[in-house]
Coordinates of C-alpha atoms in Angstrom, one line a residue:
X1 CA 100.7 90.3 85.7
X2 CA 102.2 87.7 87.8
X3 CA 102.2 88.0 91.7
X4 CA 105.5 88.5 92.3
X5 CA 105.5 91.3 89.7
X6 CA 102.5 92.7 91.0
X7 CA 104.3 92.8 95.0
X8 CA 107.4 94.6 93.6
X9 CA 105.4 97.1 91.9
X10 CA 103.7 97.8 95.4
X11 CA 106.8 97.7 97.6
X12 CA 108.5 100.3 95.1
X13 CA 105.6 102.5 95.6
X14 CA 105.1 102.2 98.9
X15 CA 108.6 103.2 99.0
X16 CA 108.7 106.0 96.5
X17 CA 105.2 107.9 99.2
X18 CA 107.7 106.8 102.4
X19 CA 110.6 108.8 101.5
X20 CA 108.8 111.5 99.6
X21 CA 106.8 112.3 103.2
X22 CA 110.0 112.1 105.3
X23 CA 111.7 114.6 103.2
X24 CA 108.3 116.6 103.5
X25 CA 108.3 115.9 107.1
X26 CA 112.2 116.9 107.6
X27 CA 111.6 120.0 105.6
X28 CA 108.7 121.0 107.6
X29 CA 110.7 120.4 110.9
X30 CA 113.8 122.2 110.1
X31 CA 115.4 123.7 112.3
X32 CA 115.2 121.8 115.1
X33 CA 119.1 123.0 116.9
X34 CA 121.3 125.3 116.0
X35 CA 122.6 126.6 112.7
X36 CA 126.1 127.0 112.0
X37 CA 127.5 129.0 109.2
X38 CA 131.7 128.8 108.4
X39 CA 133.3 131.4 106.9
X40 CA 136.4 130.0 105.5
X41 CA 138.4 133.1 106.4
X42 CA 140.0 135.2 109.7
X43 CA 137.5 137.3 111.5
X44 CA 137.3 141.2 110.2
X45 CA 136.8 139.7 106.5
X46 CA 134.1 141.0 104.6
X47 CA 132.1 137.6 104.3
X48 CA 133.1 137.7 108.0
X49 CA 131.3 140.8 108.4
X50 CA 128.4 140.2 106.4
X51 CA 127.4 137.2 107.7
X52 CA 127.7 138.5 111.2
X53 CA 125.3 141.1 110.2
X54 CA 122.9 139.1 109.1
X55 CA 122.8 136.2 111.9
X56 CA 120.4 138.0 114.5
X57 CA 118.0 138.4 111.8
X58 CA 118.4 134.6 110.5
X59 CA 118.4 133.7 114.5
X60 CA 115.0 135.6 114.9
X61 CA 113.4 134.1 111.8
X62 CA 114.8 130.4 111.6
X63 CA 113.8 130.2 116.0
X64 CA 116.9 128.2 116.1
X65 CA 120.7 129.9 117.5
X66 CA 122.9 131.1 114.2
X67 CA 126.7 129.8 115.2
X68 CA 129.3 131.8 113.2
X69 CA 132.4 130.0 113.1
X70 CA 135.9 131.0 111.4
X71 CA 137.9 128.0 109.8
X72 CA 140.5 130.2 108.0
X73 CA 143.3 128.5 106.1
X74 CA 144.9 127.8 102.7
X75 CA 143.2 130.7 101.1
X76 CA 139.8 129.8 102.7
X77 CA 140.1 125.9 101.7
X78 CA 139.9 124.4 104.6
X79 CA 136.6 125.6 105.8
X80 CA 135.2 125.1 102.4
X81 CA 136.2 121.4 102.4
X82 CA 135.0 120.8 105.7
X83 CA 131.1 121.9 104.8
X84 CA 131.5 119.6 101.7
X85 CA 132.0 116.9 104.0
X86 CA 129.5 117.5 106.3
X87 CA 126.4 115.4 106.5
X88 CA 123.8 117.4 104.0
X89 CA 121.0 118.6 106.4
X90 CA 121.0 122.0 106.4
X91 CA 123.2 122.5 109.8
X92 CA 126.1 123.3 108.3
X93 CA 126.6 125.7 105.2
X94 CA 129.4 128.1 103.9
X95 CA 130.1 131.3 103.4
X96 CA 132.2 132.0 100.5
X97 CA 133.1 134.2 98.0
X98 CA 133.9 133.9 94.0
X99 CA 137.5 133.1 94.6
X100 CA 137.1 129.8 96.5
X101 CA 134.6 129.2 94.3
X102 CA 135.4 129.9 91.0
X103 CA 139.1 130.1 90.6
X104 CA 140.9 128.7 92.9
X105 CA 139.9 125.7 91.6
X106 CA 141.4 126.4 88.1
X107 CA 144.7 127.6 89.7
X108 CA 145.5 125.3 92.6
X109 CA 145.9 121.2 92.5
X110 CA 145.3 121.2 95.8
X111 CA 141.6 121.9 96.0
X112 CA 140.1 119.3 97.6
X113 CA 136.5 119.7 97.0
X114 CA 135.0 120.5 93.6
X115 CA 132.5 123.7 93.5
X116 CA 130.1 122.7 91.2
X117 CA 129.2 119.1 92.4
X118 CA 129.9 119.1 96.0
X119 CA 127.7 121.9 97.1
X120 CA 124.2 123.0 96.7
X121 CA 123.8 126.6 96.2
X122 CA 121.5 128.7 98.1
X123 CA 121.6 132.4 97.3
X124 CA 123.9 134.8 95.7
X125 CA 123.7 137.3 98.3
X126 CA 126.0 140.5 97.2
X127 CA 128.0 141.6 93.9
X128 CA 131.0 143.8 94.8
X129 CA 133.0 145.7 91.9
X130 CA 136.9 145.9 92.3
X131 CA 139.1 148.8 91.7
X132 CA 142.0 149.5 89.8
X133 CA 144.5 151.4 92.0
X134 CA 147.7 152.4 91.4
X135 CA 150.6 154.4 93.1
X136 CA 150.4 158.2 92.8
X137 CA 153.1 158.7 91.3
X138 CA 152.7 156.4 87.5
X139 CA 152.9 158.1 84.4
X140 CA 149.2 157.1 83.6
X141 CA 146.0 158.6 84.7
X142 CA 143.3 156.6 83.2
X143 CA 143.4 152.7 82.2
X144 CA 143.5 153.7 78.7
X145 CA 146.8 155.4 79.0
X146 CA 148.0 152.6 81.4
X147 CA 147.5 150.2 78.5
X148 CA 149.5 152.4 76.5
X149 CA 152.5 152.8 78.7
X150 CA 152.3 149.1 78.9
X151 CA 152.9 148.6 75.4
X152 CA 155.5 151.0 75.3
X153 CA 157.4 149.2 78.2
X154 CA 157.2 145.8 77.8
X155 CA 156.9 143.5 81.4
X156 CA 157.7 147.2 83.3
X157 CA 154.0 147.4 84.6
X158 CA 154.3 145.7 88.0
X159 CA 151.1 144.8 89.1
X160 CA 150.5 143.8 93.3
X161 CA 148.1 141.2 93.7
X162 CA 146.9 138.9 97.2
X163 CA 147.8 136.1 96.1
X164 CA 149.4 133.9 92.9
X165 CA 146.4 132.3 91.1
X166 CA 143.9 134.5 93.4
X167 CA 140.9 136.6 92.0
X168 CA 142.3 140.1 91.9
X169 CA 145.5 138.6 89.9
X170 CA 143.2 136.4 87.2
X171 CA 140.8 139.7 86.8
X172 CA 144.1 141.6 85.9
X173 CA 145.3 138.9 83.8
X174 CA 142.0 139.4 81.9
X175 CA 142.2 142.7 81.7
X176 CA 145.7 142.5 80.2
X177 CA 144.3 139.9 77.4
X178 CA 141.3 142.4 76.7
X179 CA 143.7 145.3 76.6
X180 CA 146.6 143.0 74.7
X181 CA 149.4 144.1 77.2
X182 CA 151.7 142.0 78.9
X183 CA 152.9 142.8 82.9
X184 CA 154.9 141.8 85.3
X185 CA 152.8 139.8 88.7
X186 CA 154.3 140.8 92.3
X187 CA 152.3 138.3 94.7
X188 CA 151.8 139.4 98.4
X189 CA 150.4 137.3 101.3
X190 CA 147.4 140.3 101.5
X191 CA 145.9 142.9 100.4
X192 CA 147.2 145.1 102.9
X193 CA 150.8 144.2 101.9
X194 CA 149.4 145.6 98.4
X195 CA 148.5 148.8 99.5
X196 CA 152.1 149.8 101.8
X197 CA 154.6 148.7 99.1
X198 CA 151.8 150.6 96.2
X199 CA 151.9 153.8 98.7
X200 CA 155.7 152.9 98.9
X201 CA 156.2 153.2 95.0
X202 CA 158.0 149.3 95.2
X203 CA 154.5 148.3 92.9
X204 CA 153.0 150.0 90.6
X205 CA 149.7 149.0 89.5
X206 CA 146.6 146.8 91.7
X207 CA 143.3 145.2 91.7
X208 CA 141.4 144.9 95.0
X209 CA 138.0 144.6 96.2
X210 CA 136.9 148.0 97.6
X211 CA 136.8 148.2 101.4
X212 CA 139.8 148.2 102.2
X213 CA 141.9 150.3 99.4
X214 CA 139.1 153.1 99.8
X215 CA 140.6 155.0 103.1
X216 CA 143.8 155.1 101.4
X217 CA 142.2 156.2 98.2
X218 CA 140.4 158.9 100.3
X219 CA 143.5 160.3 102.0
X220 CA 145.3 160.5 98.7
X221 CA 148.4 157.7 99.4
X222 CA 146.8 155.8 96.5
X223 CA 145.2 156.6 93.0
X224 CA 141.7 155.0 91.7
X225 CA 142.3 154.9 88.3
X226 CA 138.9 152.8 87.5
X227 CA 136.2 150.2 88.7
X228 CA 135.4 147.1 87.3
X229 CA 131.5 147.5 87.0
X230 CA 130.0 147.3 83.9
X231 CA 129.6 151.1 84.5
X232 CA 130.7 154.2 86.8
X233 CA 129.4 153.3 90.2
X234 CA 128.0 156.3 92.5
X235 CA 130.7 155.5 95.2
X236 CA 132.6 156.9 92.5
X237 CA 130.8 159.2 90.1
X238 CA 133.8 160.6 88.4
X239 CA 135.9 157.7 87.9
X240 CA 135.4 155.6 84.8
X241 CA 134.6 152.0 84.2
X242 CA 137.3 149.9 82.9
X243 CA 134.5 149.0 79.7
X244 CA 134.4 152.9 79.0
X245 CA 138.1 151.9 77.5
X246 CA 137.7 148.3 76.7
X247 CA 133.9 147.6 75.6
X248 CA 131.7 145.0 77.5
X249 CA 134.6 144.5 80.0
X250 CA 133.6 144.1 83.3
X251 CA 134.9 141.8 86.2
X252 CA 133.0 141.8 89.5
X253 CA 132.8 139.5 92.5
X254 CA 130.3 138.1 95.0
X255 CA 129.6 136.7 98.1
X256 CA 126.7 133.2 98.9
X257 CA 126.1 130.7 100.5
X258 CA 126.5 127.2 100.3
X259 CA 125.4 123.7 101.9
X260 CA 127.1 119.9 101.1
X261 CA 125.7 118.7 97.9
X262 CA 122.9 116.4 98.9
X263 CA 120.5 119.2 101.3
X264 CA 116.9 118.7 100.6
X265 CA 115.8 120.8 98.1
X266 CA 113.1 122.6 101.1
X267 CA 115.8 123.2 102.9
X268 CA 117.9 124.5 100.6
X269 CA 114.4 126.6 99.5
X270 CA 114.0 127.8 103.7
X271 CA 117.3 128.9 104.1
X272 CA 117.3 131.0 100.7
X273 CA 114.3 132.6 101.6
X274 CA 115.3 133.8 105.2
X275 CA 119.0 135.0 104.1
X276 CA 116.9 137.0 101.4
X277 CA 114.9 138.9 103.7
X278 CA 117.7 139.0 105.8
X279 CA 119.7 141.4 103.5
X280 CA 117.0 143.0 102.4
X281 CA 116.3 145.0 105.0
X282 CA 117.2 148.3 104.5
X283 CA 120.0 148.9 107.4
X284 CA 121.3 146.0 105.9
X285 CA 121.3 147.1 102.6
X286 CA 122.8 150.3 103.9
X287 CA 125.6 148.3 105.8
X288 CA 126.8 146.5 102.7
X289 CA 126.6 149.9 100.5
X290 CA 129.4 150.8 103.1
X291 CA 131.8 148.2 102.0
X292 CA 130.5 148.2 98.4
X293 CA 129.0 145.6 98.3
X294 CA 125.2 145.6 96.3
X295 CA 122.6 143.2 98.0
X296 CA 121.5 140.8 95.0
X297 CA 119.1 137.9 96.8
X298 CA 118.7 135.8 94.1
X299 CA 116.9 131.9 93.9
X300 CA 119.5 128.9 94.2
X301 CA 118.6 127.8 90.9
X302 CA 120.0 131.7 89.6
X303 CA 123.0 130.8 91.7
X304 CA 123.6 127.7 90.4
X305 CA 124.0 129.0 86.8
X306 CA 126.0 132.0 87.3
X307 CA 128.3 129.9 89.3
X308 CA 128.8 127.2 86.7
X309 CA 129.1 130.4 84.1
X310 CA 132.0 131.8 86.2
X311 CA 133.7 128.8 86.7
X312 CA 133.9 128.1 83.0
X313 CA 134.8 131.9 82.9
X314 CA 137.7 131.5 84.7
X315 CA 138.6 127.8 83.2
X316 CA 138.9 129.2 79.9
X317 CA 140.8 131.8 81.1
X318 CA 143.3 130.6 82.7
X319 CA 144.0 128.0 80.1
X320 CA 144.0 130.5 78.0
X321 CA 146.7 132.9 79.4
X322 CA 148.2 129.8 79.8
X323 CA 148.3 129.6 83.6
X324 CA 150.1 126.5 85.4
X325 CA 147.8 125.4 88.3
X326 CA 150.3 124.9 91.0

């Protein structure tokens, strides 16, 4: 071995212990200031809520203040583009939700950041089902004879969704390829647009997350025809699961967090393990229960793959149906 070989071989190694103990040493440090956590949509939403929940208990554990700040916008794309461009170390992460995640993506060309390679995941936090609703008044009482009317009345099922492209109106558009229906989409600026024109009779048919239809439900301006679960849910004991009519159907979101591609892998590991202990305790637990939501804490490497499997999901999907990304 010559010497100039032999120098080379010793400077990359030298190297290789250097950064490995600084990444070590950062991990080992972190946090040294505060935390701050962006959720990518107005105050009083439910990754709002959560997250707010959860930050005395990450304050207490991480000894380091928990800064929960609202960058609303575009459907929640401006605050996820801004933590994709922030510098990787574990000060700035994202609350989102499968929507921003998974398919806006597919069904906007204005996304600016890409889910899968600009962020590292940290924990799949919650699962929520969604319910099928429907003004009192249809001719159907179960999703099975909704699918039936449907076919009888081609394009006459008007269906209220959020938002063109959002997640309510791709899980009804794969609902209505599983049930082999066709319907006609009404986008609203909101869910509570949904529900008034719904209670109104000016829409007949919606999928929602289940916070906010569920007081409406309760007081009878609405109808729960089914949940998207894999099965009946207890919230809901006698109201069926959209697979009890079309088999192995079942369409849920979720709520996670998120940091800039790039966070060292002990942060990434820290951070997972305090927002799992976080909501796991039980008035947490209880607290999500309210809004429907089912406290999951998984590992970022279980996060990462059912991300990537939902955003192929929805890929397929929407090129499927045929979808124009607008």
């Amino acid at each position: 071995m010559n010497n100039s070989h032999w120098k080379f071989r010793v400077a990359i190694g030298i190297f290789c212990a250097i950064t490995s103990s600084l990444g070590v040493a950062q991990g080992n440090s972190y946090p040294n200031r505060p935390i701050k956590i962006v959720i990518p949509f107005p105050p009083g939403n439910t990754t709002d809520i959560m997250t707010r929940m959860i930050a005395p208990k990450l304050q207490e554990a991480m000894g380091q203040a928990i800064v929960v700040e609202n960058r609303a916008g575009a459907s929640g794309t401006i605050g996820m583009d801004f933590v994709a461009k922030s510098k990787p170390d574990g000060y700035t992460i994202v609350a989102s939700q499968g929507g921003n995640m998974v398919v806006l993506p597919h069904t906007s060309k204005t996304i600016p950041y890409n889910p899968i390679k600009d962020f590292a995941p940290i924990s799949l936090s919650t699962a929520n089902y969604l319910v099928v609703i429907s003004n009192k008044d249809v001719p159907f009482k179960t999703v099975g004879e909704m699918i039936a009317w449907a076919k009888a009345n081609p394009g006459k099922l008007t269906v209220g969704s959020n938002g063109e492209g959002g997640f309510p109106h791709l899980t009804f558009e794969h609902l209505a390829k599983a049930g082999d229906f066709t319907f006609t989409h009404v986008p609203y600026k909101g869910s509570a647009a949904v529900i008034t024109d719904m209670a109104g009779g000016q829409v007949m048919l919606g999928i929602d997350g289940v916070s906010g239809p569920t007081p409406h439900i309760r007081s009878g301006l609405i109808k729960l025809l089914a949940v998207t679960n894999k099965v009946r849910v207890k919230d809901w004991p006698n109201t069926p699961a959209v697979a009890e009519t079309l088999t192995g159907w079942d369409s849920n979101g979720w709520f996670g967090y998120s940091a800039p591609a790039g966070t060292p892998k002990e942060i990434v590991q820290r951070l997972n393990t305090e927002i799992n202990k976080a909501m796991r305790s039980p008035e947490i637990v209880e607290q999500m229960a309210q809004y429907g939501l089912t406290v999951v804490t998984e590992s970022p490497e279980y996060f990462a793959q059912e991300l990537l499997k939902d955003y192929n999901k929805y890929g397929k999907l929407v090129k499927d149906i045929g979808y124009q990304a607008h």
